[in-house]
């Protein structure tokens, strides 16, 4: 069993939430019986995490959970009550719909967080040429998903647009304040530190949408904390379930990254301590602590594999031809309409031609037989078998009308 994920960051197995959830799930159920292979999702961002289990190839966390249930590796349906199963589905939907928005804002939309934390994390785990494609694409996708919220004012890219619509006399961030007419006041302003006022704080770009951000965070954290209550896990079970793995994956990316604007982590630590305790408990229980530098060094020192807490495998060094192909694909995917992408997994198992093409071959064979039969009948080489004369039931004959019917039938026979 091999699991392909986006590489590690922030002390976690992956910089992607679904990949972290998949690693947590495998650590929970098949620990030490799988290989963890860091790769990059260039140029297709929707296929990771990607699991190869025998002949099965499964992508996405939810599909991996269903695959485990089908293989009886993790049959939560049999272990949970009906209400718990319904709660698990509802919680998974709630987490995916709300947590992604918060992560988009925290790691990608906010320019300072993206520039100082997120982009360098990608640089460490991605090949040099892929860094020109994946991080900008992910940030553009995050900004597109959060555009309807109207919180672009926290993004430094749009600060100048916000300032252009301010009334005359408005003093934005970074503008020199006027009004010190005397030389003494000017010198005093240089010697004395400037104090932040309520107005100056609210005028800062990162605080322009603070109320909306707090509302988004509270709407996500409060229901989860109410559900968790004093239990160790969401559904009140003694062991973590797939819903716990999914929640841990998102909360860990909110809590552990050291970002300049840490409003999300601060909110968790200040108001939702039970969620912080849950995240740290899952992190320790499943042994998910990861040093990205150690994983990157596996390419040069494979002997370090046994020293890591997770079953990591080394990055595969790309050849010149593979690098050129990825550059070509990256440029091609930027073209509108023409761009087409697929996941490049250099370590993936290569199945035989028959295994990969059996479905297409059967479909082609069936279509060929049908086409040959049609052409044979059309050309007259074969004729469709004719049976007895078709009778239309319910239709009356002339004889059924008595003497009048016989007379009409005779007239018809005497006709021309």
Short mmCIF file of C-alpha atoms in Angstrom, two decimals:
data_model
loop_
_atom_site.label_atom_id
_atom_site.label_comp_id
_atom_site.label_asym_id
_atom_site.label_seq_id
_atom_site.Cartn_x
_atom_site.Cartn_y
_atom_site.Cartn_z
CA UNK A 1 0.00 0.00 0.00
CA UNK A 2 1.43 3.36 -1.06
CA UNK A 3 0.10 6.83 -0.40
CA UNK A 4 1.19 9.78 -2.53
CA UNK A 5 0.79 13.18 -0.87
CA UNK A 6 1.98 16.74 -1.23
CA UNK A 7 5.18 17.22 0.76
CA UNK A 8 5.52 18.11 4.47
CA UNK A 9 5.37 21.59 6.00
CA UNK A 10 4.82 23.31 9.36
CA UNK A 11 5.77 20.16 11.28
CA UNK A 12 2.96 18.21 9.59
CA UNK A 13 3.07 15.39 7.02
CA UNK A 14 1.70 17.63 4.28
CA UNK A 15 0.92 21.21 3.42
CA UNK A 16 -2.47 20.03 2.13
CA UNK A 17 -5.35 19.30 4.52
CA UNK A 18 -6.78 16.26 2.73
CA UNK A 19 -3.33 14.71 2.52
CA UNK A 20 -2.90 15.14 6.29
CA UNK A 21 -6.30 13.52 6.84
CA UNK A 22 -5.31 10.54 4.69
CA UNK A 23 -2.03 10.09 6.58
CA UNK A 24 -3.89 10.23 9.90
CA UNK A 25 -6.36 7.61 8.65
CA UNK A 26 -3.59 5.24 7.55
CA UNK A 27 -1.70 5.75 10.79
CA UNK A 28 -4.87 4.86 12.64
CA UNK A 29 -5.66 1.63 10.76
CA UNK A 30 -2.63 0.34 8.81
CA UNK A 31 0.33 1.73 10.69
CA UNK A 32 3.68 0.35 9.45
CA UNK A 33 1.94 -1.37 6.52
CA UNK A 34 2.17 1.38 3.93
CA UNK A 35 4.68 3.66 2.26
CA UNK A 36 4.38 7.43 2.30
CA UNK A 37 5.70 9.07 -0.84
CA UNK A 38 5.95 12.86 -1.13
CA UNK A 39 5.25 14.17 -4.59
CA UNK A 40 3.82 17.26 -6.20
CA UNK A 41 0.38 17.62 -7.68
CA UNK A 42 1.61 19.27 -10.84
CA UNK A 43 -0.27 19.84 -12.96
CA UNK A 44 -3.51 18.36 -11.54
CA UNK A 45 -4.43 19.66 -8.06
CA UNK A 46 -7.42 17.40 -7.37
CA UNK A 47 -5.85 13.94 -7.34
CA UNK A 48 -3.86 14.06 -4.10
CA UNK A 49 -3.93 12.20 -1.79
CA UNK A 50 -3.55 9.23 -4.12
CA UNK A 51 -3.60 5.67 -2.76
CA UNK A 52 -2.39 2.56 -4.57
CA UNK A 53 -3.59 -0.63 -2.87
CA UNK A 54 -2.97 -3.69 -5.00
CA UNK A 55 -4.82 -3.13 -8.26
CA UNK A 56 -6.95 -0.35 -6.78
CA UNK A 57 -6.08 3.30 -7.34
CA UNK A 58 -8.04 5.76 -5.21
CA UNK A 59 -7.78 9.54 -5.02
CA UNK A 60 -9.27 11.89 -2.44
CA UNK A 61 -9.78 11.40 1.30
CA UNK A 62 -13.47 10.48 1.13
CA UNK A 63 -12.83 7.89 -1.57
CA UNK A 64 -10.03 6.38 0.52
CA UNK A 65 -12.42 6.09 3.48
CA UNK A 66 -14.96 4.29 1.27
CA UNK A 67 -12.22 2.03 -0.11
CA UNK A 68 -11.19 1.04 3.41
CA UNK A 69 -14.81 0.29 4.26
CA UNK A 70 -15.22 -1.91 1.17
CA UNK A 71 -12.03 -3.80 2.01
CA UNK A 72 -13.09 -4.17 5.67
CA UNK A 73 -9.93 -2.33 6.72
CA UNK A 74 -11.96 0.32 8.49
CA UNK A 75 -15.63 -0.58 8.70
CA UNK A 76 -17.04 2.35 10.64
CA UNK A 77 -20.57 1.62 9.44
CA UNK A 78 -20.65 -1.56 11.49
CA UNK A 79 -19.02 -0.06 14.58
CA UNK A 80 -21.14 3.10 14.79
CA UNK A 81 -24.80 3.50 15.59
CA UNK A 82 -27.18 4.97 13.04
CA UNK A 83 -27.15 8.39 14.72
CA UNK A 84 -23.36 8.39 14.88
CA UNK A 85 -23.12 7.54 11.18
CA UNK A 86 -25.46 10.41 10.34
CA UNK A 87 -23.48 12.76 12.58
CA UNK A 88 -20.24 11.65 10.92
CA UNK A 89 -21.54 12.54 7.46
CA UNK A 90 -22.89 15.89 8.65
CA UNK A 91 -19.64 16.76 10.43
CA UNK A 92 -17.52 15.85 7.41
CA UNK A 93 -19.64 18.06 5.16
CA UNK A 94 -19.53 20.92 7.66
CA UNK A 95 -15.76 20.70 8.10
CA UNK A 96 -14.99 20.61 4.39
CA UNK A 97 -17.29 23.51 3.54
CA UNK A 98 -16.19 25.88 6.33
CA UNK A 99 -12.60 24.96 7.15
CA UNK A 100 -11.33 25.32 3.60
CA UNK A 101 -12.49 28.93 3.52
CA UNK A 102 -10.59 29.75 6.71
CA UNK A 103 -7.43 28.06 5.43
CA UNK A 104 -7.71 29.87 2.12
CA UNK A 105 -7.81 33.21 3.92
CA UNK A 106 -5.09 32.39 6.42
CA UNK A 107 -2.49 30.74 4.17
CA UNK A 108 -3.17 32.12 0.69
CA UNK A 109 -5.36 35.23 0.52
CA UNK A 110 -3.45 37.20 3.15
CA UNK A 111 -0.38 38.41 1.27
CA UNK A 112 1.95 38.60 4.29
CA UNK A 113 1.13 35.06 5.38
CA UNK A 114 1.54 33.80 1.84
CA UNK A 115 4.82 35.63 1.24
CA UNK A 116 6.47 34.87 4.57
CA UNK A 117 5.15 31.38 5.37
CA UNK A 118 3.23 29.56 2.64
CA UNK A 119 5.40 30.29 -0.38
CA UNK A 120 8.70 29.38 1.35
CA UNK A 121 7.11 26.12 2.54
CA UNK A 122 6.29 25.22 -1.06
CA UNK A 123 9.78 26.21 -2.18
CA UNK A 124 11.31 23.69 0.22
CA UNK A 125 9.31 20.68 -0.99
CA UNK A 126 8.82 21.38 -4.71
CA UNK A 127 11.28 21.18 -7.60
CA UNK A 128 12.48 24.58 -8.70
CA UNK A 129 10.51 24.64 -11.94
CA UNK A 130 7.21 23.58 -10.35
CA UNK A 131 7.39 26.51 -7.91
CA UNK A 132 6.47 28.78 -10.79
CA UNK A 133 3.15 27.00 -11.31
CA UNK A 134 1.66 25.35 -8.22
CA UNK A 135 1.84 28.09 -5.53
CA UNK A 136 0.40 30.84 -7.79
CA UNK A 137 -2.31 28.48 -9.02
CA UNK A 138 -3.30 27.54 -5.48
CA UNK A 139 -3.38 31.16 -4.38
CA UNK A 140 -5.47 32.17 -7.38
CA UNK A 141 -7.91 29.34 -6.64
CA UNK A 142 -8.14 30.38 -2.97
CA UNK A 143 -8.81 34.01 -3.88
CA UNK A 144 -11.49 32.90 -6.32
CA UNK A 145 -13.20 30.75 -3.67
CA UNK A 146 -13.25 33.60 -1.13
CA UNK A 147 -14.04 36.46 -3.48
CA UNK A 148 -17.73 36.43 -2.56
CA UNK A 149 -16.89 37.16 1.08
CA UNK A 150 -15.63 40.65 0.31
CA UNK A 151 -12.47 40.35 2.42
CA UNK A 152 -9.92 41.30 -0.20
CA UNK A 153 -8.94 44.30 1.94
CA UNK A 154 -6.66 42.06 4.02
CA UNK A 155 -4.69 41.41 0.86
CA UNK A 156 -1.86 43.87 0.28
CA UNK A 157 -2.30 43.35 -3.46
CA UNK A 158 -5.57 45.28 -3.27
CA UNK A 159 -4.71 47.92 -0.67
CA UNK A 160 -4.08 50.61 -3.26
CA UNK A 161 -7.51 49.95 -4.76
CA UNK A 162 -9.14 50.37 -1.35
CA UNK A 163 -7.29 53.64 -0.75
CA UNK A 164 -8.37 55.11 -4.09
CA UNK A 165 -12.00 55.16 -2.95
CA UNK A 166 -11.37 56.94 0.36
CA UNK A 167 -12.64 60.50 0.88
CA UNK A 168 -10.22 63.44 0.58
CA UNK A 169 -8.03 63.90 3.61
CA UNK A 170 -8.07 60.21 4.53
CA UNK A 171 -4.67 59.09 5.71
CA UNK A 172 -3.98 55.47 4.89
CA UNK A 173 -1.32 53.14 6.08
CA UNK A 174 2.20 54.22 5.19
CA UNK A 175 1.30 57.84 4.34
CA UNK A 176 3.11 60.61 6.14
CA UNK A 177 0.88 62.48 8.54
CA UNK A 178 0.77 66.24 8.08
CA UNK A 179 -0.17 68.92 10.53
CA UNK A 180 3.03 69.39 12.48
CA UNK A 181 3.66 73.00 11.66
CA UNK A 182 6.33 73.85 14.14
CA UNK A 183 9.85 72.50 14.06
CA UNK A 184 9.66 71.51 17.72
CA UNK A 185 6.68 69.25 17.11
CA UNK A 186 8.42 67.69 14.15
CA UNK A 187 11.47 66.84 16.24
CA UNK A 188 9.30 65.57 19.07
CA UNK A 189 7.47 63.26 16.70
CA UNK A 190 10.80 61.74 15.69
CA UNK A 191 11.91 61.18 19.27
CA UNK A 192 8.68 59.90 20.77
CA UNK A 193 7.21 56.56 19.63
CA UNK A 194 3.89 56.82 17.87
CA UNK A 195 1.00 55.19 19.67
CA UNK A 196 -1.61 53.22 17.85
CA UNK A 197 -5.09 54.64 18.15
CA UNK A 198 -8.35 52.87 17.49
CA UNK A 199 -8.67 54.70 14.20
CA UNK A 200 -5.16 53.82 13.05
CA UNK A 201 -5.67 50.18 13.96
CA UNK A 202 -8.92 49.95 12.02
CA UNK A 203 -7.28 51.63 9.02
CA UNK A 204 -4.67 48.90 8.71
CA UNK A 205 -5.37 46.52 5.81
CA UNK A 206 -5.10 43.40 7.97
CA UNK A 207 -7.75 44.79 10.37
CA UNK A 208 -10.18 46.10 7.77
CA UNK A 209 -12.18 42.86 7.76
CA UNK A 210 -11.46 41.76 11.33
CA UNK A 211 -15.11 41.53 12.34
CA UNK A 212 -16.02 39.39 9.37
CA UNK A 213 -13.03 37.13 9.94
CA UNK A 214 -13.94 36.66 13.59
CA UNK A 215 -17.51 35.80 12.59
CA UNK A 216 -16.28 33.20 10.10
CA UNK A 217 -13.99 31.66 12.70
CA UNK A 218 -16.68 31.59 15.39
CA UNK A 219 -19.21 30.03 13.02
CA UNK A 220 -16.77 27.19 12.43
CA UNK A 221 -15.27 26.68 15.88
CA UNK A 222 -18.34 27.03 18.11
CA UNK A 223 -20.40 24.12 16.71
CA UNK A 224 -17.35 21.86 16.81
CA UNK A 225 -16.56 22.75 20.40
CA UNK A 226 -20.20 22.18 21.36
CA UNK A 227 -20.12 18.79 19.63
CA UNK A 228 -16.85 17.80 21.26
CA UNK A 229 -17.88 18.95 24.75
CA UNK A 230 -15.91 16.86 27.26
CA UNK A 231 -15.36 13.92 24.92
CA UNK A 232 -11.99 13.06 23.48
CA UNK A 233 -13.43 12.60 19.97
CA UNK A 234 -16.29 14.05 17.96
CA UNK A 235 -18.68 11.10 18.00
CA UNK A 236 -18.08 10.19 21.63
CA UNK A 237 -16.11 7.08 20.67
CA UNK A 238 -13.09 5.68 22.46
CA UNK A 239 -10.96 5.75 19.30
CA UNK A 240 -10.71 8.41 16.58
CA UNK A 241 -12.85 7.99 13.47
CA UNK A 242 -12.49 9.33 9.93
CA UNK A 243 -14.33 12.49 11.00
CA UNK A 244 -11.70 13.08 13.69
CA UNK A 245 -8.92 12.58 11.14
CA UNK A 246 -10.52 15.14 8.83
CA UNK A 247 -11.02 17.67 11.62
CA UNK A 248 -7.44 17.23 12.81
CA UNK A 249 -6.14 17.82 9.29
CA UNK A 250 -7.76 21.24 9.03
CA UNK A 251 -7.23 22.36 12.63
CA UNK A 252 -3.54 21.48 12.51
CA UNK A 253 -3.01 23.74 9.50
CA UNK A 254 -4.75 26.52 11.41
CA UNK A 255 -2.79 26.00 14.62
CA UNK A 256 0.79 25.04 13.76
CA UNK A 257 1.96 27.34 10.91
CA UNK A 258 3.91 30.34 12.22
CA UNK A 259 2.34 33.16 10.21
CA UNK A 260 2.73 36.93 10.68
CA UNK A 261 -1.03 37.47 10.88
CA UNK A 262 -1.99 34.62 13.22
CA UNK A 263 -5.57 35.71 13.88
CA UNK A 264 -6.87 32.19 13.29
CA UNK A 265 -4.49 30.42 15.67
CA UNK A 266 -4.94 33.17 18.25
CA UNK A 267 -8.70 32.75 18.13
CA UNK A 268 -8.35 29.02 18.71
CA UNK A 269 -5.96 29.40 21.63
CA UNK A 270 -7.96 32.17 23.28
CA UNK A 271 -11.56 30.96 22.93
CA UNK A 272 -11.53 27.31 21.88
CA UNK A 273 -9.02 25.54 24.06
CA UNK A 274 -10.78 22.18 23.77
CA UNK A 275 -10.16 22.19 20.00
CA UNK A 276 -6.50 22.99 20.62
CA UNK A 277 -6.28 20.08 23.06
CA UNK A 278 -8.01 17.80 20.53
CA UNK A 279 -5.52 18.75 17.80
CA UNK A 280 -2.50 18.20 20.01
CA UNK A 281 -3.89 14.88 21.28
CA UNK A 282 -4.42 13.56 17.74
CA UNK A 283 -1.00 14.85 16.69
CA UNK A 284 0.70 12.94 19.50
CA UNK A 285 -1.46 9.81 19.40
CA UNK A 286 -0.89 9.13 15.70
CA UNK A 287 2.76 10.23 15.69
CA UNK A 288 2.33 12.77 12.91
CA UNK A 289 5.17 15.14 13.83
CA UNK A 290 7.32 15.64 10.74
CA UNK A 291 10.48 17.57 10.00
CA UNK A 292 10.37 18.71 6.39
CA UNK A 293 14.16 19.06 6.23
CA UNK A 294 14.64 15.41 7.21
CA UNK A 295 12.21 14.24 4.53
CA UNK A 296 13.92 16.34 1.88
CA UNK A 297 17.31 14.94 2.92
CA UNK A 298 16.13 11.38 2.27
CA UNK A 299 17.01 11.94 -1.36
CA UNK A 300 20.69 12.04 -0.36
CA UNK A 301 20.77 9.91 2.82
CA UNK A 302 18.33 7.02 2.56
CA UNK A 303 19.64 5.57 5.84
CA UNK A 304 17.57 8.16 7.75
CA UNK A 305 14.30 6.41 6.79
CA UNK A 306 14.34 4.24 9.91
CA UNK A 307 14.77 7.29 12.15
CA UNK A 308 11.53 8.95 11.03
CA UNK A 309 8.19 8.47 12.76
CA UNK A 310 6.32 7.97 9.49
CA UNK A 311 7.16 5.45 6.71
CA UNK A 312 8.59 8.06 4.35
CA UNK A 313 10.17 7.21 1.04
CA UNK A 314 12.64 9.49 -0.70
CA UNK A 315 11.73 12.02 -3.33
CA UNK A 316 12.43 10.81 -6.84
CA UNK A 317 14.97 12.90 -8.71
CA UNK A 318 13.50 14.12 -11.97
CA UNK A 319 15.47 13.53 -15.13
CA UNK A 320 16.06 16.29 -17.65
CA UNK A 321 13.37 14.89 -19.93
CA UNK A 322 10.82 14.74 -17.08
CA UNK A 323 11.71 18.28 -16.02
CA UNK A 324 11.27 19.60 -19.55
CA UNK A 325 7.98 17.74 -19.86
CA UNK A 326 6.69 19.26 -16.60
CA UNK A 327 7.73 22.73 -17.72
CA UNK A 328 5.95 22.19 -21.01
CA UNK A 329 2.82 20.89 -19.24
CA UNK A 330 2.93 23.78 -16.78
CA UNK A 331 3.00 26.33 -19.57
CA UNK A 332 0.36 24.43 -21.50
CA UNK A 333 -2.05 24.39 -18.55
CA UNK A 334 -1.87 28.18 -18.37
CA UNK A 335 -3.42 28.47 -21.82
CA UNK A 336 -7.17 29.03 -21.70
CA UNK A 337 -9.38 26.25 -23.09
CA UNK A 338 -6.39 24.32 -24.43
CA UNK A 339 -4.88 23.49 -21.06
CA UNK A 340 -5.30 19.89 -20.01
CA UNK A 341 -3.65 18.36 -16.97
CA UNK A 342 -2.99 15.04 -15.33
CA UNK A 343 -1.16 13.86 -12.23
CA UNK A 344 2.48 12.88 -12.66
CA UNK A 345 3.44 10.11 -10.24
CA UNK A 346 6.94 8.95 -11.00
CA UNK A 347 6.84 6.28 -8.27
CA UNK A 348 3.43 4.88 -9.17
CA UNK A 349 3.19 1.21 -10.07
CA UNK A 350 3.17 0.55 -13.80
CA UNK A 351 0.41 -1.94 -14.56
CA UNK A 352 0.50 -4.16 -17.64
CA UNK A 353 -1.00 -3.02 -20.92
CA UNK A 354 -3.82 -5.57 -20.63
CA UNK A 355 -4.78 -4.38 -17.12
CA UNK A 356 -4.85 -0.76 -18.18
CA UNK A 357 -6.65 -1.24 -21.51
CA UNK A 358 -9.01 -4.15 -20.78
CA UNK A 359 -12.07 -1.94 -20.39
CA UNK A 360 -11.37 -0.04 -23.60
CA UNK A 361 -10.74 -3.28 -25.48
CA UNK A 362 -14.05 -4.81 -24.36
CA UNK A 363 -15.94 -1.66 -25.31
CA UNK A 364 -14.29 -1.55 -28.74
CA UNK A 365 -15.03 -5.25 -29.34
CA UNK A 366 -18.71 -4.86 -28.45
CA UNK A 367 -19.06 -1.78 -30.64
CA UNK A 368 -17.36 -3.59 -33.56
CA UNK A 369 -19.75 -6.57 -33.31
CA UNK A 370 -22.77 -4.26 -33.28
CA UNK A 371 -21.50 -2.27 -36.26
CA UNK A 372 -20.71 -5.41 -38.27
CA UNK A 373 -24.20 -6.79 -37.66
CA UNK A 374 -25.81 -3.57 -38.77
CA UNK A 375 -23.76 -3.38 -42.00
CA UNK A 376 -24.49 -7.04 -42.82
CA UNK A 377 -28.25 -6.50 -42.55
CA UNK A 378 -28.04 -3.23 -44.41
CA UNK A 379 -26.16 -4.74 -47.35
CA UNK A 380 -28.55 -7.69 -47.64
CA UNK A 381 -26.06 -10.43 -46.85
CA UNK A 382 -28.38 -11.47 -44.07
CA UNK A 383 -32.15 -11.03 -43.87
CA UNK A 384 -34.17 -10.56 -40.77
CA UNK A 385 -36.28 -13.71 -40.12
CA UNK A 386 -39.97 -13.28 -40.99
CA UNK A 387 -42.57 -15.07 -38.93
CA UNK A 388 -46.30 -15.46 -39.40
CA UNK A 389 -48.57 -12.69 -40.52
CA UNK A 390 -49.01 -10.04 -37.91
CA UNK A 391 -52.50 -9.81 -36.48
CA UNK A 392 -53.77 -6.58 -35.04
CA UNK A 393 -55.97 -7.56 -32.15
CA UNK A 394 -59.16 -5.60 -31.74
CA UNK A 395 -59.59 -4.88 -35.46
CA UNK A 396 -62.92 -6.24 -36.81
CA UNK A 397 -63.37 -8.03 -40.15
CA UNK A 398 -66.24 -7.50 -42.67
CA UNK A 399 -67.75 -10.88 -41.81
CA UNK A 400 -68.17 -9.74 -38.23
CA UNK A 401 -70.93 -7.34 -39.36
CA UNK A 402 -73.37 -10.09 -40.49
CA UNK A 403 -75.24 -9.93 -43.83
CA UNK A 404 -74.36 -6.28 -44.34
CA UNK A 405 -70.71 -7.10 -43.92
CA UNK A 406 -70.94 -9.96 -46.44
CA UNK A 407 -72.59 -7.63 -48.96
CA UNK A 408 -69.90 -5.01 -48.53
CA UNK A 409 -67.23 -7.67 -48.88
CA UNK A 410 -68.83 -8.86 -52.14
CA UNK A 411 -68.93 -5.32 -53.52
CA UNK A 412 -65.25 -4.98 -52.69
CA UNK A 413 -64.44 -8.17 -54.58
CA UNK A 414 -66.39 -6.96 -57.65
CA UNK A 415 -64.54 -3.70 -57.72
CA UNK A 416 -61.83 -2.85 -60.28
#
